[in-house]
mmCIF file of N, CA and C in Angstrom:
data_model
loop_
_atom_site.group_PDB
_atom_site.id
_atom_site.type_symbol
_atom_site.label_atom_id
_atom_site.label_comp_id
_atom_site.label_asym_id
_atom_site.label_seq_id
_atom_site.Cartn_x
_atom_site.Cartn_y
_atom_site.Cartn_z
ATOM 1 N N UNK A 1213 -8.460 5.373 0.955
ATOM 2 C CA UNK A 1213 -9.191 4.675 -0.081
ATOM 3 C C UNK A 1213 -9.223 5.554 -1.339
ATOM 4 N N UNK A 1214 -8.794 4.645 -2.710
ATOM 5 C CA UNK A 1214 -9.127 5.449 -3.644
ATOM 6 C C UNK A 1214 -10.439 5.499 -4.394
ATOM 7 N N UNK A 1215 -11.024 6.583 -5.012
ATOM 8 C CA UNK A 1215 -12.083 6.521 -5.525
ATOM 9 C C UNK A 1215 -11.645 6.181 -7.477
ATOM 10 N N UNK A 1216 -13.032 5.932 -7.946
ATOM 11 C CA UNK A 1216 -12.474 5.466 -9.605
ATOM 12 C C UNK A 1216 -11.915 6.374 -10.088
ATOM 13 N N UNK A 1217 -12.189 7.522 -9.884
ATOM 14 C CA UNK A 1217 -11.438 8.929 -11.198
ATOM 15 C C UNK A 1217 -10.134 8.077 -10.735
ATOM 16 N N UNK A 1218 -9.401 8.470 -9.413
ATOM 17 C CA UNK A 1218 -8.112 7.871 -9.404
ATOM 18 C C UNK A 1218 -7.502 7.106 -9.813
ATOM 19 N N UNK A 1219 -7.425 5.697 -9.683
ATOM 20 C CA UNK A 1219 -7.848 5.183 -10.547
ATOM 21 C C UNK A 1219 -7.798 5.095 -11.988
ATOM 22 N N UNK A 1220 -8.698 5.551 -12.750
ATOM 23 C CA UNK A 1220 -8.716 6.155 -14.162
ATOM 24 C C UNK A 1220 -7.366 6.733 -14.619
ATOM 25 N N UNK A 1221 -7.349 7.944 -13.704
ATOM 26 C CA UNK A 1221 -5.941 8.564 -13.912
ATOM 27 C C UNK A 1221 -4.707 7.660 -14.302
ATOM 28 N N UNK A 1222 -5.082 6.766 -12.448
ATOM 29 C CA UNK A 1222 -3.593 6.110 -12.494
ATOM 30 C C UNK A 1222 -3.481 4.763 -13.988
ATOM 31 N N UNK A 1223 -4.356 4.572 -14.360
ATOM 32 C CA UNK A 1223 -4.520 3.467 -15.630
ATOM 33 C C UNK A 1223 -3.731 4.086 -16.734
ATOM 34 N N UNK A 1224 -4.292 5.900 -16.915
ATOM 35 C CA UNK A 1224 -3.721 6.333 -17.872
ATOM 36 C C UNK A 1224 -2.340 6.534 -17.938
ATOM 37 N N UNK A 1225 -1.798 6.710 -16.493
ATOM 38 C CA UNK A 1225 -0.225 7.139 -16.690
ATOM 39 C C UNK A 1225 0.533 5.717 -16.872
ATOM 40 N N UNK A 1226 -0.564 4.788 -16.620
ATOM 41 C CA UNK A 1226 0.745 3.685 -16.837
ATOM 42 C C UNK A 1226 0.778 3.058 -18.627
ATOM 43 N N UNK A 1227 -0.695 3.562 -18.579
ATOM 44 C CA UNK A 1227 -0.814 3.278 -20.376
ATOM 45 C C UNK A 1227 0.509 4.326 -21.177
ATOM 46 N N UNK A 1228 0.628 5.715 -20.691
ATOM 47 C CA UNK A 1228 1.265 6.282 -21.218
ATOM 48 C C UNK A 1228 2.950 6.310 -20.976
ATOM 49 N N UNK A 1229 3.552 5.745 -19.569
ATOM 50 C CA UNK A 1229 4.461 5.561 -19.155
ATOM 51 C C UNK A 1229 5.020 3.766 -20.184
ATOM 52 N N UNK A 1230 3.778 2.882 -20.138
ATOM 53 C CA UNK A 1230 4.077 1.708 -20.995
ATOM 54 C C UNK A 1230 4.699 2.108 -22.433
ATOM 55 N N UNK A 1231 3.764 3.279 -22.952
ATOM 56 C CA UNK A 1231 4.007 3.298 -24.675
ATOM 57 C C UNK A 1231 5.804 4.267 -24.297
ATOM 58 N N UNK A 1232 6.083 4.961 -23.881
ATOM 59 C CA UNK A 1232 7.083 5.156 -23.761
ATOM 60 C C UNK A 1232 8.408 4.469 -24.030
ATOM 61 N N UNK A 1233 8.020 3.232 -22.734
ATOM 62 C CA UNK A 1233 9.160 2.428 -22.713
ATOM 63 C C UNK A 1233 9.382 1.792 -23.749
ATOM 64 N N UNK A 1234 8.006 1.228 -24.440
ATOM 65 C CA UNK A 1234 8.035 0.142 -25.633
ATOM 66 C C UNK A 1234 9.079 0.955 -27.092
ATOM 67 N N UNK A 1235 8.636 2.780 -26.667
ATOM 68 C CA UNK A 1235 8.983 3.307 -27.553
ATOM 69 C C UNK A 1235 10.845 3.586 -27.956
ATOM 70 N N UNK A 1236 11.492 2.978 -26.595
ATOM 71 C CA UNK A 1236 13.133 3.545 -26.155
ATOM 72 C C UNK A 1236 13.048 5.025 -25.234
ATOM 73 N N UNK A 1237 11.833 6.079 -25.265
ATOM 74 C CA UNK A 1237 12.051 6.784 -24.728
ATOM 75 C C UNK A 1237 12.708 6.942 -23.335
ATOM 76 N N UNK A 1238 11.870 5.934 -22.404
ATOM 77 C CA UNK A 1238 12.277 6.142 -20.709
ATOM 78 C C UNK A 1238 13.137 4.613 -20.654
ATOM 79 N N UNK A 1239 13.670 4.781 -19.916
ATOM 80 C CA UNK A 1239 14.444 3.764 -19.461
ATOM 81 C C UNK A 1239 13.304 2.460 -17.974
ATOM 82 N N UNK A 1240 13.559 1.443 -17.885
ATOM 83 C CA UNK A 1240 12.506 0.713 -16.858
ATOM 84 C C UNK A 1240 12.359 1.331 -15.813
ATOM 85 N N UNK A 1241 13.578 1.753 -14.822
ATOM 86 C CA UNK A 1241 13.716 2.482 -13.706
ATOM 87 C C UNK A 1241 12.877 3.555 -13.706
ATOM 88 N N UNK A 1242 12.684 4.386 -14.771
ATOM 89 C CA UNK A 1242 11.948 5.532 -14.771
ATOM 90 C C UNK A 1242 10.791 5.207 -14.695
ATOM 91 N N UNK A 1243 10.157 4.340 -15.855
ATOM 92 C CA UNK A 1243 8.720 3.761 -16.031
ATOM 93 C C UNK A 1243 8.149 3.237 -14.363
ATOM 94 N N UNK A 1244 9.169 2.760 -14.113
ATOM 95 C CA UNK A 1244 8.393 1.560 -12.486
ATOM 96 C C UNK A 1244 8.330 3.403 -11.123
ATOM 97 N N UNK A 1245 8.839 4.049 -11.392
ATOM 98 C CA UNK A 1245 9.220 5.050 -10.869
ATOM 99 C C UNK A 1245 7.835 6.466 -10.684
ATOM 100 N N UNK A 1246 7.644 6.651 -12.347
ATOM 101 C CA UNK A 1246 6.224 7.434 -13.157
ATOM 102 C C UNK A 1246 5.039 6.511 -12.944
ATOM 103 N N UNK A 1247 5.399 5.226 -12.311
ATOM 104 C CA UNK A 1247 4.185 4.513 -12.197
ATOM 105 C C UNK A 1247 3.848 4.338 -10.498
ATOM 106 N N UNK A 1248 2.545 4.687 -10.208
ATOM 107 C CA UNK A 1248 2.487 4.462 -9.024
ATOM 108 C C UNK A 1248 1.097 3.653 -8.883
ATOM 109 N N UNK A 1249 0.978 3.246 -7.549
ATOM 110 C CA UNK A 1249 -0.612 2.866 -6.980
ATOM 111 C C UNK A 1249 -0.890 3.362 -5.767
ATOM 112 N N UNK A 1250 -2.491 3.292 -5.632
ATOM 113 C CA UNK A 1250 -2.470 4.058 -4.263
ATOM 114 C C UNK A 1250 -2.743 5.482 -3.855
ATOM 115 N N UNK A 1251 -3.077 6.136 -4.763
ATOM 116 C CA UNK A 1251 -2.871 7.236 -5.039
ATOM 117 C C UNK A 1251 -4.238 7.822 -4.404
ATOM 118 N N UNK A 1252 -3.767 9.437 -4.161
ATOM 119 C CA UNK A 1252 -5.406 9.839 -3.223
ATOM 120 C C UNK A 1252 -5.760 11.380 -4.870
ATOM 121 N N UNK A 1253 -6.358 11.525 -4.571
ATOM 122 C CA UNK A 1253 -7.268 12.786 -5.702
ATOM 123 C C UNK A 1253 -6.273 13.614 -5.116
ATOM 124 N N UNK A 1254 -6.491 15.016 -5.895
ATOM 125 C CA UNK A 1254 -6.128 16.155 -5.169
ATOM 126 C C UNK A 1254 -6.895 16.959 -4.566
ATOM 127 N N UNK A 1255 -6.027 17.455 -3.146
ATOM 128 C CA UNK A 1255 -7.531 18.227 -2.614
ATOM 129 C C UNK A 1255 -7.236 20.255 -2.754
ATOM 130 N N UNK A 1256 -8.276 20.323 -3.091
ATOM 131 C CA UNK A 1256 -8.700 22.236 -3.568
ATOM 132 C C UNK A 1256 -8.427 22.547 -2.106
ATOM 133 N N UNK A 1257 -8.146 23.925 -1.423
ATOM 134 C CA UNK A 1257 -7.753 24.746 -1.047
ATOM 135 C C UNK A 1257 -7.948 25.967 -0.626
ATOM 136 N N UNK A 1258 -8.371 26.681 -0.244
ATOM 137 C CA UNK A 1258 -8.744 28.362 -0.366
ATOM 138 C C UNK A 1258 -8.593 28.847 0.700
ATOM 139 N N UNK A 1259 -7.233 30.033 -0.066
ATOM 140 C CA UNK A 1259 -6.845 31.130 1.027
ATOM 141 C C UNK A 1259 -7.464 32.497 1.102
ATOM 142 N N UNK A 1260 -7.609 32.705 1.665
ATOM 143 C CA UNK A 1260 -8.305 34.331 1.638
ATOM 144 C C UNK A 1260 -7.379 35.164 1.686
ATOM 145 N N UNK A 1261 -8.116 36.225 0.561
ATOM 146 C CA UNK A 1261 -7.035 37.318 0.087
ATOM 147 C C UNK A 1261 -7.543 38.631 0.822
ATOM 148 N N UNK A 1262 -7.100 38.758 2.056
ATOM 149 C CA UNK A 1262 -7.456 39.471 3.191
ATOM 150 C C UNK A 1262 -7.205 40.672 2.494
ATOM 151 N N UNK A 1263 -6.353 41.242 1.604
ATOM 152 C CA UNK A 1263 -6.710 42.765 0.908
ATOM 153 C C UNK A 1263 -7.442 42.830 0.236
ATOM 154 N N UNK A 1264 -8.049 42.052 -0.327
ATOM 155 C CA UNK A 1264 -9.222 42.202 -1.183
ATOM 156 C C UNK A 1264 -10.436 42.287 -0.586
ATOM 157 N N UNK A 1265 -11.383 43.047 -1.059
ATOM 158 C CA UNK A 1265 -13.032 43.428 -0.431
ATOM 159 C C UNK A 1265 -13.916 42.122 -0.914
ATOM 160 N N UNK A 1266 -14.642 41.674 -0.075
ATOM 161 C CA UNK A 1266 -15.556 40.330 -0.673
ATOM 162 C C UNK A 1266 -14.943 39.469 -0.204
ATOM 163 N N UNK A 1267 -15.195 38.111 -0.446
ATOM 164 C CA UNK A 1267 -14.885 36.992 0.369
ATOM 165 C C UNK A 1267 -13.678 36.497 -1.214
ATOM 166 N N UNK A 1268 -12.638 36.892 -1.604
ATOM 167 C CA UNK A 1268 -11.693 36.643 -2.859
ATOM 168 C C UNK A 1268 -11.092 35.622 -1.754
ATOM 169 N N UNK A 1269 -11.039 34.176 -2.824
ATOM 170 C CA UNK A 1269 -10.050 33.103 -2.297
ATOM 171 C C UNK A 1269 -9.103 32.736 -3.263
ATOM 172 N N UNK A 1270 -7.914 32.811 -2.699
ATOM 173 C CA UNK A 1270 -6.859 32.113 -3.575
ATOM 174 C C UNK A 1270 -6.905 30.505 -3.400
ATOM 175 N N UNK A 1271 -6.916 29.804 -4.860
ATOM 176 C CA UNK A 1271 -7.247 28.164 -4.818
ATOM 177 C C UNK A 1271 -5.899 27.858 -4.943
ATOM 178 N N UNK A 1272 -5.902 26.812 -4.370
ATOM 179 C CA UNK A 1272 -4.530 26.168 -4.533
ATOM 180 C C UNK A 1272 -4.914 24.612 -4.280
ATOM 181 N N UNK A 1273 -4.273 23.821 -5.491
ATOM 182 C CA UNK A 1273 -4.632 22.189 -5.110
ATOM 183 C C UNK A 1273 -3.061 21.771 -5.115
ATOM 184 N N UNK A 1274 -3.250 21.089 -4.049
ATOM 185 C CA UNK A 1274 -2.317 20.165 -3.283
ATOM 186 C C UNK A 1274 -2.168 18.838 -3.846
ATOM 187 N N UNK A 1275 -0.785 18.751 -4.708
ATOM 188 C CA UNK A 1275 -1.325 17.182 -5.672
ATOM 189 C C UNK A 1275 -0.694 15.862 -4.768
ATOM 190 N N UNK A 1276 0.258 16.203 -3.816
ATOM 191 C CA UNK A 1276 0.625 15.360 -3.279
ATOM 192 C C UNK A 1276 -0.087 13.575 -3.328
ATOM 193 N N UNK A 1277 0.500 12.534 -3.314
ATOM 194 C CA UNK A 1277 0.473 11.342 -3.676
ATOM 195 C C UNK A 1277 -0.841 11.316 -4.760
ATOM 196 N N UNK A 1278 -1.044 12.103 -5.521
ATOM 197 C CA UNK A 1278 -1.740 11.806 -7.015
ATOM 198 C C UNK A 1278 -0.937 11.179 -7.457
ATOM 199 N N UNK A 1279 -1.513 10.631 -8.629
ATOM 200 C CA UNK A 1279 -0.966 9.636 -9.315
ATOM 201 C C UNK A 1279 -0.114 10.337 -10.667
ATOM 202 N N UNK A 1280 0.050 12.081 -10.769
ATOM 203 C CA UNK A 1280 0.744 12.413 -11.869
ATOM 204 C C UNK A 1280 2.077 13.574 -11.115
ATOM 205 N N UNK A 1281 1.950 13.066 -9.926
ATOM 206 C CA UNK A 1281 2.842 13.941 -8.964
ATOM 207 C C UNK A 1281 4.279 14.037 -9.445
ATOM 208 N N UNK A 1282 4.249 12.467 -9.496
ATOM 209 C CA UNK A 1282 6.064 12.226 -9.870
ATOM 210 C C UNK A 1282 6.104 12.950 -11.615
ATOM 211 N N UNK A 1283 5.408 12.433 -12.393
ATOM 212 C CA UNK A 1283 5.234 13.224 -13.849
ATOM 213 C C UNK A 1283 5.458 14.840 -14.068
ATOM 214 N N UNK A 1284 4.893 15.420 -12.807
ATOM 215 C CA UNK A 1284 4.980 17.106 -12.878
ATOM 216 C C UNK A 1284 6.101 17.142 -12.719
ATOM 217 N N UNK A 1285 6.787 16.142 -11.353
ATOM 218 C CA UNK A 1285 8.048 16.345 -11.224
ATOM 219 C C UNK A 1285 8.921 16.613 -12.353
ATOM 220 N N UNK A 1286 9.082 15.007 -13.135
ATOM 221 C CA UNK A 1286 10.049 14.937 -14.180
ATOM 222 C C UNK A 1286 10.229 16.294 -15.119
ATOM 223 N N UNK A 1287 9.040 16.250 -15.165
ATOM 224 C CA UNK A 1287 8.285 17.307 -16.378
ATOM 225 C C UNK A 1287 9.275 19.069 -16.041
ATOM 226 N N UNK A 1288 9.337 18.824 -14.668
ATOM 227 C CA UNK A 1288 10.107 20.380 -14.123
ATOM 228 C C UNK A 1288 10.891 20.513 -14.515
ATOM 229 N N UNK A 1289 11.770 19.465 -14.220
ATOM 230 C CA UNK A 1289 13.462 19.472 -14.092
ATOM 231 C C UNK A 1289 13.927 19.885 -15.746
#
């Protein structure tokens, strides 16, 4: 189940994936592609940094099926 932030998110990438296309930038394939539904939040993480004194956690968020997953992607390459 998604909650609203998600949601929210996913509204924005398609608002921003829409002005794109309208613009010539992305091609449809890409747009239907950068656009998803369904999408879960990302979840936080924490590893412990066993050389370090104190309870030091390394965070790490896991974006998997967020709704800007495929976007980081593109964004890499």
């Amino acid at each position: 189940m998604t909650d609203d932030r998600t949601r929210i998110v996913e509204n924005k990438v398609k608002k921003v994936t829409d002005s794109l296309y309208k613009k010539g930038s992305i091609y449809s394939d890409l747009r239907r592609y950068l656009t998803s539904s369904g999408g879960t939040s990302g979840k936080l993480q924490g590893n412990p940094k066993l050389h370090k004194t104190g309870m030091a956690l390394r965070t790490i968020v896991n974006g998997r099926s967020h709704p800007t997953e495929k976007m980081a992607e593109k964004s890499g390459e």
